[in-house]
Coordinates of C-alpha atoms and ligand atoms in Angstrom, one line a residue:
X1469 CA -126.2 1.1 152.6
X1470 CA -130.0 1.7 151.5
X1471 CA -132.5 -0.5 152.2
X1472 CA -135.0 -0.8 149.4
X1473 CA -138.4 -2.8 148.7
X1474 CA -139.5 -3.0 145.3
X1475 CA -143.3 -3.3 144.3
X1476 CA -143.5 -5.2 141.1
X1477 CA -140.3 -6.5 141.0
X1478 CA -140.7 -8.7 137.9
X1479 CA -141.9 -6.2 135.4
X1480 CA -140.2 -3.5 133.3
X1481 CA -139.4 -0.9 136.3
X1482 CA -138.6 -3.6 138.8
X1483 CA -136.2 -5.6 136.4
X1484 CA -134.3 -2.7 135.2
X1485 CA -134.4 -1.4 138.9
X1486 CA -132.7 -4.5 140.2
X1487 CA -130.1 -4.3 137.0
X1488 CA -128.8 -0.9 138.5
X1489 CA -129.1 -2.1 141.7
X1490 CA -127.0 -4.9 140.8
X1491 CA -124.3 -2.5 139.7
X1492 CA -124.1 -1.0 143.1
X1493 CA -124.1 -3.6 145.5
X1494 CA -122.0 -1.5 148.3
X1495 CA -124.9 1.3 148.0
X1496 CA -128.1 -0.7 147.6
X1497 CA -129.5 -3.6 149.6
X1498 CA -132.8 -5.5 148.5
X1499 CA -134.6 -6.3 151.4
X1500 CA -137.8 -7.2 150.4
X1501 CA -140.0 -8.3 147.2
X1502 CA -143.6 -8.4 145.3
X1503 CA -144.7 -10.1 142.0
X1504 CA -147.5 -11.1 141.0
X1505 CA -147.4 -14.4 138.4
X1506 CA -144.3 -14.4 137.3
X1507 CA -142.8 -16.6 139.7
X1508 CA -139.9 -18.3 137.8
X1509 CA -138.2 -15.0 137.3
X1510 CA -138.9 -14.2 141.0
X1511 CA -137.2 -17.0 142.0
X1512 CA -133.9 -16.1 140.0
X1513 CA -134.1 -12.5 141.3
X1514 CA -134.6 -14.1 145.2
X1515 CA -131.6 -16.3 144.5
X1516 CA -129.6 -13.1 143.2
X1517 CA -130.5 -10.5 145.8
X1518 CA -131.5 -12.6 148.6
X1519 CA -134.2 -11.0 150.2
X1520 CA -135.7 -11.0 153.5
X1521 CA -139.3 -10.8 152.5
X1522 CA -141.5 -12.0 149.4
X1523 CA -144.7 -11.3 148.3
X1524 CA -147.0 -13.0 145.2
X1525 CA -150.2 -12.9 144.1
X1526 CA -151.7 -16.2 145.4
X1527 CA -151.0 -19.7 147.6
X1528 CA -150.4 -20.8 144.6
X1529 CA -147.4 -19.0 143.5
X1530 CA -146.5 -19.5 146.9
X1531 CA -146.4 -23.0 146.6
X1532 CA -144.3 -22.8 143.0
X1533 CA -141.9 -20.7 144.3
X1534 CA -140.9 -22.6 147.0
X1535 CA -140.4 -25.1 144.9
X1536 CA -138.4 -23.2 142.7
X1537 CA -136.4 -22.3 145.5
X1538 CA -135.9 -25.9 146.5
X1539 CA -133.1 -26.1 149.5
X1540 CA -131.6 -22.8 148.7
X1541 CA -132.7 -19.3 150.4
X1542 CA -135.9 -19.1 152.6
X1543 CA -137.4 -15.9 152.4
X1544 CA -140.7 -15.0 154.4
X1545 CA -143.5 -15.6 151.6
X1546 CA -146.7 -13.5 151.9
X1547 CA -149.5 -13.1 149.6
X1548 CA -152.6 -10.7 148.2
X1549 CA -153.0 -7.5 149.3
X1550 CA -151.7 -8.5 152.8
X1551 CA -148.4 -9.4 151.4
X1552 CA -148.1 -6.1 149.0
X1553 CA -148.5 -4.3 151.9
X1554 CA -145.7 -6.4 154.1
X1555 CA -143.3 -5.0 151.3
X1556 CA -144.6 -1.7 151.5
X1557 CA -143.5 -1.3 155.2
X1558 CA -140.9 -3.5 155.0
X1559 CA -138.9 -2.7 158.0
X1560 CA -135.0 -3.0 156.5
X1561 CA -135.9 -0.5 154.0
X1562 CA -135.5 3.1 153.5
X1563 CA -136.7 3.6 150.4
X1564 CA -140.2 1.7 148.2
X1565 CA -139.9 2.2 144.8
X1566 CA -143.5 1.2 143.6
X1567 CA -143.3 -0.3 140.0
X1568 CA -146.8 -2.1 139.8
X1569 CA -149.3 -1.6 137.5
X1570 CA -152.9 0.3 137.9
X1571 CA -154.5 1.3 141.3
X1572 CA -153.6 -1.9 143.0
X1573 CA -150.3 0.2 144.0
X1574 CA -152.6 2.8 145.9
X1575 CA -153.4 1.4 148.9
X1576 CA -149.5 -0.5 149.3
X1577 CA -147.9 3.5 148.5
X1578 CA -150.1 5.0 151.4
X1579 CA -148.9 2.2 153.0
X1580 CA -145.2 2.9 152.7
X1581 CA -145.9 6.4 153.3
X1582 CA -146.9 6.0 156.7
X1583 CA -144.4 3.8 157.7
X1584 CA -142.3 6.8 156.9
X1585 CA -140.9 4.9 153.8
X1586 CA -139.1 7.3 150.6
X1587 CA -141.3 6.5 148.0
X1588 CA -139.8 6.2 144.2
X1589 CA -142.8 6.4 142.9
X1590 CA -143.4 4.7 139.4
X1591 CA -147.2 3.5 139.6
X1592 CA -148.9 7.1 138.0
X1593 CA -152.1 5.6 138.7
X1594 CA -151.1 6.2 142.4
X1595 CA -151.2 10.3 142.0
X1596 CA -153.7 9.8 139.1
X1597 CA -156.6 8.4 141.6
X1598 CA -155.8 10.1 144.7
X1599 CA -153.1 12.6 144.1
X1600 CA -154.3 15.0 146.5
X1601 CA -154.9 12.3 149.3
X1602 CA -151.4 10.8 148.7
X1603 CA -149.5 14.2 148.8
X1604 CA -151.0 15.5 151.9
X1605 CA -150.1 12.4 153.4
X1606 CA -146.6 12.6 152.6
X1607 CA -146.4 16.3 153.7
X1608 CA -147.6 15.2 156.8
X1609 CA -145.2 12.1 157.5
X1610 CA -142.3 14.4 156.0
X1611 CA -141.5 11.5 153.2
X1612 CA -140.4 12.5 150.1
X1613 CA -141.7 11.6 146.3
X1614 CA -139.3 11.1 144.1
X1615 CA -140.7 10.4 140.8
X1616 CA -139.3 7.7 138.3
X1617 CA -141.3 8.0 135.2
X1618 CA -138.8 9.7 132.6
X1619 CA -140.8 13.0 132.3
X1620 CA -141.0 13.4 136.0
X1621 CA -138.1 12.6 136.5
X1622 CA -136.8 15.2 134.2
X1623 CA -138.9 17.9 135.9
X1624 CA -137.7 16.8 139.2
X1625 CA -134.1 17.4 138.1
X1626 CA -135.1 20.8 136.2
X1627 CA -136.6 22.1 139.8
X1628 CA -134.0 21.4 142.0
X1629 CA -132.9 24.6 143.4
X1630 CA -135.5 26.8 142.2
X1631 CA -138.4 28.4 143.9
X1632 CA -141.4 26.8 142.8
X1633 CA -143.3 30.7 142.2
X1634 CA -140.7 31.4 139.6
X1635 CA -142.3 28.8 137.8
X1636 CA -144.7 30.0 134.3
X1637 CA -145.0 25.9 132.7
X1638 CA -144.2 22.2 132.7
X1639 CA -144.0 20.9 129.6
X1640 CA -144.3 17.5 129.3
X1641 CA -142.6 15.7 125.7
X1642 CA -144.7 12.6 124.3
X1643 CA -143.1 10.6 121.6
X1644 CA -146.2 10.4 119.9
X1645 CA -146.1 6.8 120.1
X1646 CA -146.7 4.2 117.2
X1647 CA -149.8 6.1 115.5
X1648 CA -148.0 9.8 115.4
X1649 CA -149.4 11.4 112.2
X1650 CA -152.2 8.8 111.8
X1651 CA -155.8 10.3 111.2
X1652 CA -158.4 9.4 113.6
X1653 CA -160.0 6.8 110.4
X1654 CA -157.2 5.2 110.4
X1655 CA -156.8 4.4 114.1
X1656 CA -160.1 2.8 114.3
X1657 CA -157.9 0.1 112.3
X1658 CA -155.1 0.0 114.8
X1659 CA -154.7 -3.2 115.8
X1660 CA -152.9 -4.8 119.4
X1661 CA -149.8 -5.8 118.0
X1662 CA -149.7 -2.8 116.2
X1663 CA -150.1 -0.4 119.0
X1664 CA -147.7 -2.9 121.2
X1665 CA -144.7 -1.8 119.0
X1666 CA -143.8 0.9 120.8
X1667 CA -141.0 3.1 118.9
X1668 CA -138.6 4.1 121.5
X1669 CA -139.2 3.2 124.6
X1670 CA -139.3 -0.3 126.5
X1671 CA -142.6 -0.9 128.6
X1672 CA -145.3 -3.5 129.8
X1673 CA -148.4 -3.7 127.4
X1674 CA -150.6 -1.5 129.7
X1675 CA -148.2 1.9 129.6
X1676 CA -147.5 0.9 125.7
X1677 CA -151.0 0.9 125.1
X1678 CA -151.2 4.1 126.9
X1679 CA -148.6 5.9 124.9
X1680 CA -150.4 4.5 121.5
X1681 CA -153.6 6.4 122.8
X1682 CA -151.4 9.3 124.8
X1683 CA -153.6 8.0 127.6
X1684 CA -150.0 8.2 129.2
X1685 CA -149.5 11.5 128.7
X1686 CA -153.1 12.3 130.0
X1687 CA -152.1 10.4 133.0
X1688 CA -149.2 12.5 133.1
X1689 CA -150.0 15.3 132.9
X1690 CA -152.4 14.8 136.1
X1691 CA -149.7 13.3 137.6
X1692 CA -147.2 16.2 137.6
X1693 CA -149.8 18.7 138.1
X1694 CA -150.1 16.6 142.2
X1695 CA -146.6 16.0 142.4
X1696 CA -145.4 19.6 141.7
X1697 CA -148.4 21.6 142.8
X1698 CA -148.8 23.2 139.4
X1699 CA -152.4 23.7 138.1
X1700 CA -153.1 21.8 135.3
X1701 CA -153.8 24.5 132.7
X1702 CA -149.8 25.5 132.9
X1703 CA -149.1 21.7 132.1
X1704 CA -148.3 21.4 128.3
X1705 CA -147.3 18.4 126.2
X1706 CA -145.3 18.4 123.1
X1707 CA -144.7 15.7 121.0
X1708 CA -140.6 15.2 120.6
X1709 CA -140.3 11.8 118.9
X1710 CA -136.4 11.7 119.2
X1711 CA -137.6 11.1 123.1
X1712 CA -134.2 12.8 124.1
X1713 CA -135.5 15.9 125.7
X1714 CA -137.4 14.1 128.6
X1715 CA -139.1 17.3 129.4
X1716 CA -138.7 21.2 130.5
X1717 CA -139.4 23.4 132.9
X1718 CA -140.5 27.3 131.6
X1719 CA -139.8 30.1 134.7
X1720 CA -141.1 33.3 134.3
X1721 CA -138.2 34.8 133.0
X1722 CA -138.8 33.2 129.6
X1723 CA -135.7 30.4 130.6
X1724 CA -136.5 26.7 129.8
X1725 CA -134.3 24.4 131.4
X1726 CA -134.8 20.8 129.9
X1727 CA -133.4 17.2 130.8
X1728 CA -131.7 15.1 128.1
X1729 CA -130.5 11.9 128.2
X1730 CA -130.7 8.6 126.5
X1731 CA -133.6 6.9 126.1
X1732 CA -133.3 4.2 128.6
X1733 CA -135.7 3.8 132.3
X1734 CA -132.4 2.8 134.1
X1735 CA -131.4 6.1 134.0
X1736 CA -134.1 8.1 135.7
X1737 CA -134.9 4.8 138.1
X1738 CA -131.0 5.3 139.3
X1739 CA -131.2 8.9 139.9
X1740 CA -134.4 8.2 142.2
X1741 CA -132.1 5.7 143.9
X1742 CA -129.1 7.7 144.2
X1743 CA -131.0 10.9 144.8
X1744 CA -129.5 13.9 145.3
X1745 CA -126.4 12.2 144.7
X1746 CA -125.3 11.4 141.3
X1747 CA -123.6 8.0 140.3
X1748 CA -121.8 6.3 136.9
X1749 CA -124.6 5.5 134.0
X1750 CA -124.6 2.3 132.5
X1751 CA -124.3 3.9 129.2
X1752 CA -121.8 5.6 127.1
X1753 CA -121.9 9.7 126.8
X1754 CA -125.0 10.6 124.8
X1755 CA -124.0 11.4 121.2
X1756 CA -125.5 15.0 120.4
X1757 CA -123.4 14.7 116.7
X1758 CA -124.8 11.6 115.8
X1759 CA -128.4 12.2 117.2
X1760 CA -128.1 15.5 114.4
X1761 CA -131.3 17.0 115.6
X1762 CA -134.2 17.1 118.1
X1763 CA -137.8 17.9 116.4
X1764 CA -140.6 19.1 118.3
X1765 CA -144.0 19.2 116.8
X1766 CA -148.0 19.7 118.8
X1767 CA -149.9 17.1 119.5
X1768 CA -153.1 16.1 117.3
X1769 CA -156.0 16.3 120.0
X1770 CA -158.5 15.8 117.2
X1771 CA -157.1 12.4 116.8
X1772 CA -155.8 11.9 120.5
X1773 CA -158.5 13.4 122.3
X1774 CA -156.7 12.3 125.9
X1775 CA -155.1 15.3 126.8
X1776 CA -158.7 17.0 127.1
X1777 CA -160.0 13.8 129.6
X1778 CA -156.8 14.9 132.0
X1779 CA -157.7 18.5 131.9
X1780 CA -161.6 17.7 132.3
X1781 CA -161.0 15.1 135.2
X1782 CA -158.6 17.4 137.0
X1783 CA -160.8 20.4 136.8
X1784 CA -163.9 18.8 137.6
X1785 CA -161.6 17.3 140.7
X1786 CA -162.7 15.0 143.2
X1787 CA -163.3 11.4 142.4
X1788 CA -163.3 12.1 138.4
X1789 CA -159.3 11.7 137.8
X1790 CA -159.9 8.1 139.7
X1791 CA -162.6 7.5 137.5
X1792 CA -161.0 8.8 134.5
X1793 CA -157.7 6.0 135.2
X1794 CA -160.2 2.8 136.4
X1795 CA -162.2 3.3 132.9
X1796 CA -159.1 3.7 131.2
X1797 CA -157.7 0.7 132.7
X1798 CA -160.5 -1.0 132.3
X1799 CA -160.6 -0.6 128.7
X1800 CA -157.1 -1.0 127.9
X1801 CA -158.0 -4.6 128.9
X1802 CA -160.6 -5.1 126.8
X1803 CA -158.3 -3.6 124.1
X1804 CA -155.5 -5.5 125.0
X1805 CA -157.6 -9.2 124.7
X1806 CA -159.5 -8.1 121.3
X1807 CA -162.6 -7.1 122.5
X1808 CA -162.8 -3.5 121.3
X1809 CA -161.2 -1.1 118.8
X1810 CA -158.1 0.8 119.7
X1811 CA -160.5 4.1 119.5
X1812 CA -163.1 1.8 121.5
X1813 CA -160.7 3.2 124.6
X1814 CA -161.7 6.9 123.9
X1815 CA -165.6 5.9 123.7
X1816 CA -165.2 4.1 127.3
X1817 CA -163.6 6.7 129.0
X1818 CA -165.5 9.6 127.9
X1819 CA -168.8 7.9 128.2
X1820 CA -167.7 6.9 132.1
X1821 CA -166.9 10.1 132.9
X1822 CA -169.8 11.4 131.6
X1823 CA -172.1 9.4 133.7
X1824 CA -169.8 10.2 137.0
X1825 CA -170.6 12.6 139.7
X1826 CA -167.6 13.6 141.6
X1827 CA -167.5 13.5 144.8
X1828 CA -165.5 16.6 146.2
X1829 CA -162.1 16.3 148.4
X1830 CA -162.8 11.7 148.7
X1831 CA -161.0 10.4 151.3
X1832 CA -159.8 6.9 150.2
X1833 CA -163.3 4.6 150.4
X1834 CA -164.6 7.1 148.4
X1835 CA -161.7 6.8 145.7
X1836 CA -162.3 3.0 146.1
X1837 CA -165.9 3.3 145.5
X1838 CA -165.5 5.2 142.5
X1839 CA -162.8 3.4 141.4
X1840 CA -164.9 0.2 141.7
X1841 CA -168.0 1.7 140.2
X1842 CA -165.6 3.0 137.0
X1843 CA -164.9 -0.5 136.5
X1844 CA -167.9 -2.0 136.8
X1845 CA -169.5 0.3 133.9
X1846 CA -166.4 0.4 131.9
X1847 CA -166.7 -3.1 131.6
X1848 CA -169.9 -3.5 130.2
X1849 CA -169.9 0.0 128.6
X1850 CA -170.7 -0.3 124.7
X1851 CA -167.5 0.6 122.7
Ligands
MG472 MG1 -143.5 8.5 130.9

């Protein structure tokens, strides 16, 4: 029986997370719980899985929920920062799968990580701000990664079993997102429910945002370039909009090995669970007939300039990925509550950027501090 703690336990990750827990209830045990507002749907899942420990955002929600709660169970309520780290190092559980949103997950993650904790990592901002930092730290606590994002995961999968110096590439797949073939004239007119309506997959509005921009990808890419020790300039993106092929691995033989599957998180979320072992999908067999074909096209940087920010934030190192991410975030906000133009996002985080100095090899305060300072200018940046 594992033990697990989930970090954002009422949004998209944490949901489906607890649906294939739910289907394994011999395997997987929930010990312990964060959320931040939505407290009504915490209260059903506490009722369901019966943790030991919860955490919310405020004394607030802590009031609500144990009113919502009423006479039935009483689970230890924390909250802030204090209480996302109580779930972090929760001590039932094995494994932490981190599901919340942005670089609040960073300081919870290094958390987990010390208190010797498998991480199933699904906050990219995590690697994204302090990949390096976070890493080392693992190595040196012995914990494994185990990524949960569907291209991650996929390369994960593609690398077990082989040396990493056979490998030439990563190639990442994007789905393009709602705005694939859109000119960059046009985008300025992209609007938020627009970009909200996500073609394939099923996300919260900050990573659907993301994928409209292929901020995600960007985030991605500097993501898999920490978590698989690969340098950036041998990480490649490809636009697949059939999002079947989750993403391939090139050696240097010339072989690609590539993951497919449906297009569903519960998948890759249950193999990170279930890792190494392999357990029963919620879904029938994958139709390769009916899906016909798979299309594979490159992505427009003149449009989507993200991919370059990634490449320019991980070579420039240092504090500039975690700058990079806070602007972004930052902006999406602004975005998201009709402040700025869709492109509006582009002008914020390249003008950020460009007025950051890195600072070279940043322990954590200095990731803070930068991450702090990226917000404060992204905010009032002119976009
Ligand atoms: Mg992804």
């Amino acid at each position: 029986m594992q033990g697990v703690a989930i970090l954002g336990s009422t949004g998209s990750i944490g949901t489906q997370a607890l649906e294939v827990i739910q289907r394994f209830p011999d395997r997987f045990r929930v010990v312990a719980l964060a959320a931040g507002r939505r407290v009504e749907v915490l209260a059903e899942q506490v009722r369901r899985f019966r943790p030991e420990l919860v955490a919310v955002a405020g004394p607030e929600e802590a009031r609500r929920l144990r009113e919502l709660l009423g006479s039935g169970p009483e689970p230890e309520i924390l909250t802030g920062e204090e209480g996302l780290a109580a779930v972090a190092t929760a001590p039932g559980a094995e494994a932490v799968l981190t599901a919340v949103v942005g670089t609040v997950g960073l300081q919870p993650t290094l958390a987990a990580i010390q208190a010797g904790k498998r991480i199933l990592l699904a906050n990219k901002e995590t690697l994204v701000a302090a990949g390096e930092l976070v890493m080392r730290e693992a190595a040196r606590h012995r914990v494994p990664i185990i990524p949960v994002d569907s291209e991650h995961s996929a390369l994960f999968q593609c690398l077990q079993g082989h040396p990493r110096e056979g490998v030439a590439r990563l190639i990442l797949t994007a789905s393009g997102g709602p705005f694939r073939g859109w000119k960059r004239a046009d985008l300025e007119r992209a609007t938020v429910e627009m970009a909200l309506r996500h073609p394939r997959w099923r996300m919260g509005p900050k990573v659907t945002v993301d994928s409209a921009t292929l901020m995600n990808k960007a985030l991605e890419m500097i993501e898999a370039r920490w978590l698989f020790d690969i340098p950036i300039d041998r990480i490649g993106v490809v636009v697949h909009p059939q999002s079947i092929v989750h993403s391939l691995v090139e050696f240097q033989d010339g072989s690609l090995l590539a993951q497919l599957g449906a297009t569903d998180m519960r998948l890759p979320i249950q193999y990170a669970l279930s890792y190494p072992e392999r357990l029963p999908g919620p879904l029938p067999s994958l139709d390769l007939v009916a899906l016909g074909s798979l299309t594979f096209e490159a992505v427009d940087e003149v449009t989507f300039p993200s991919l370059n920010y990634a490449r320019a934030a991980v070579t420039m190192g240092g504090t500039m990925p975690a700058v990079l991410n806070a602007a972004n975030e930052v902006a999406v906000r602004r975005f998201l509550s009709g402040a700025i133009p869709l492109t509006g996002i582009y002008r914020i985080v390249e003008g950020v950027m460009a007025a950051h100095t890195p600072v070279p090899e940043p322990d954590l305060e200095a990731i803070l501090a930068a991450d702090r300072w990226a917000r404060q200018v992204a905010e009032a940046f002119p976009a």
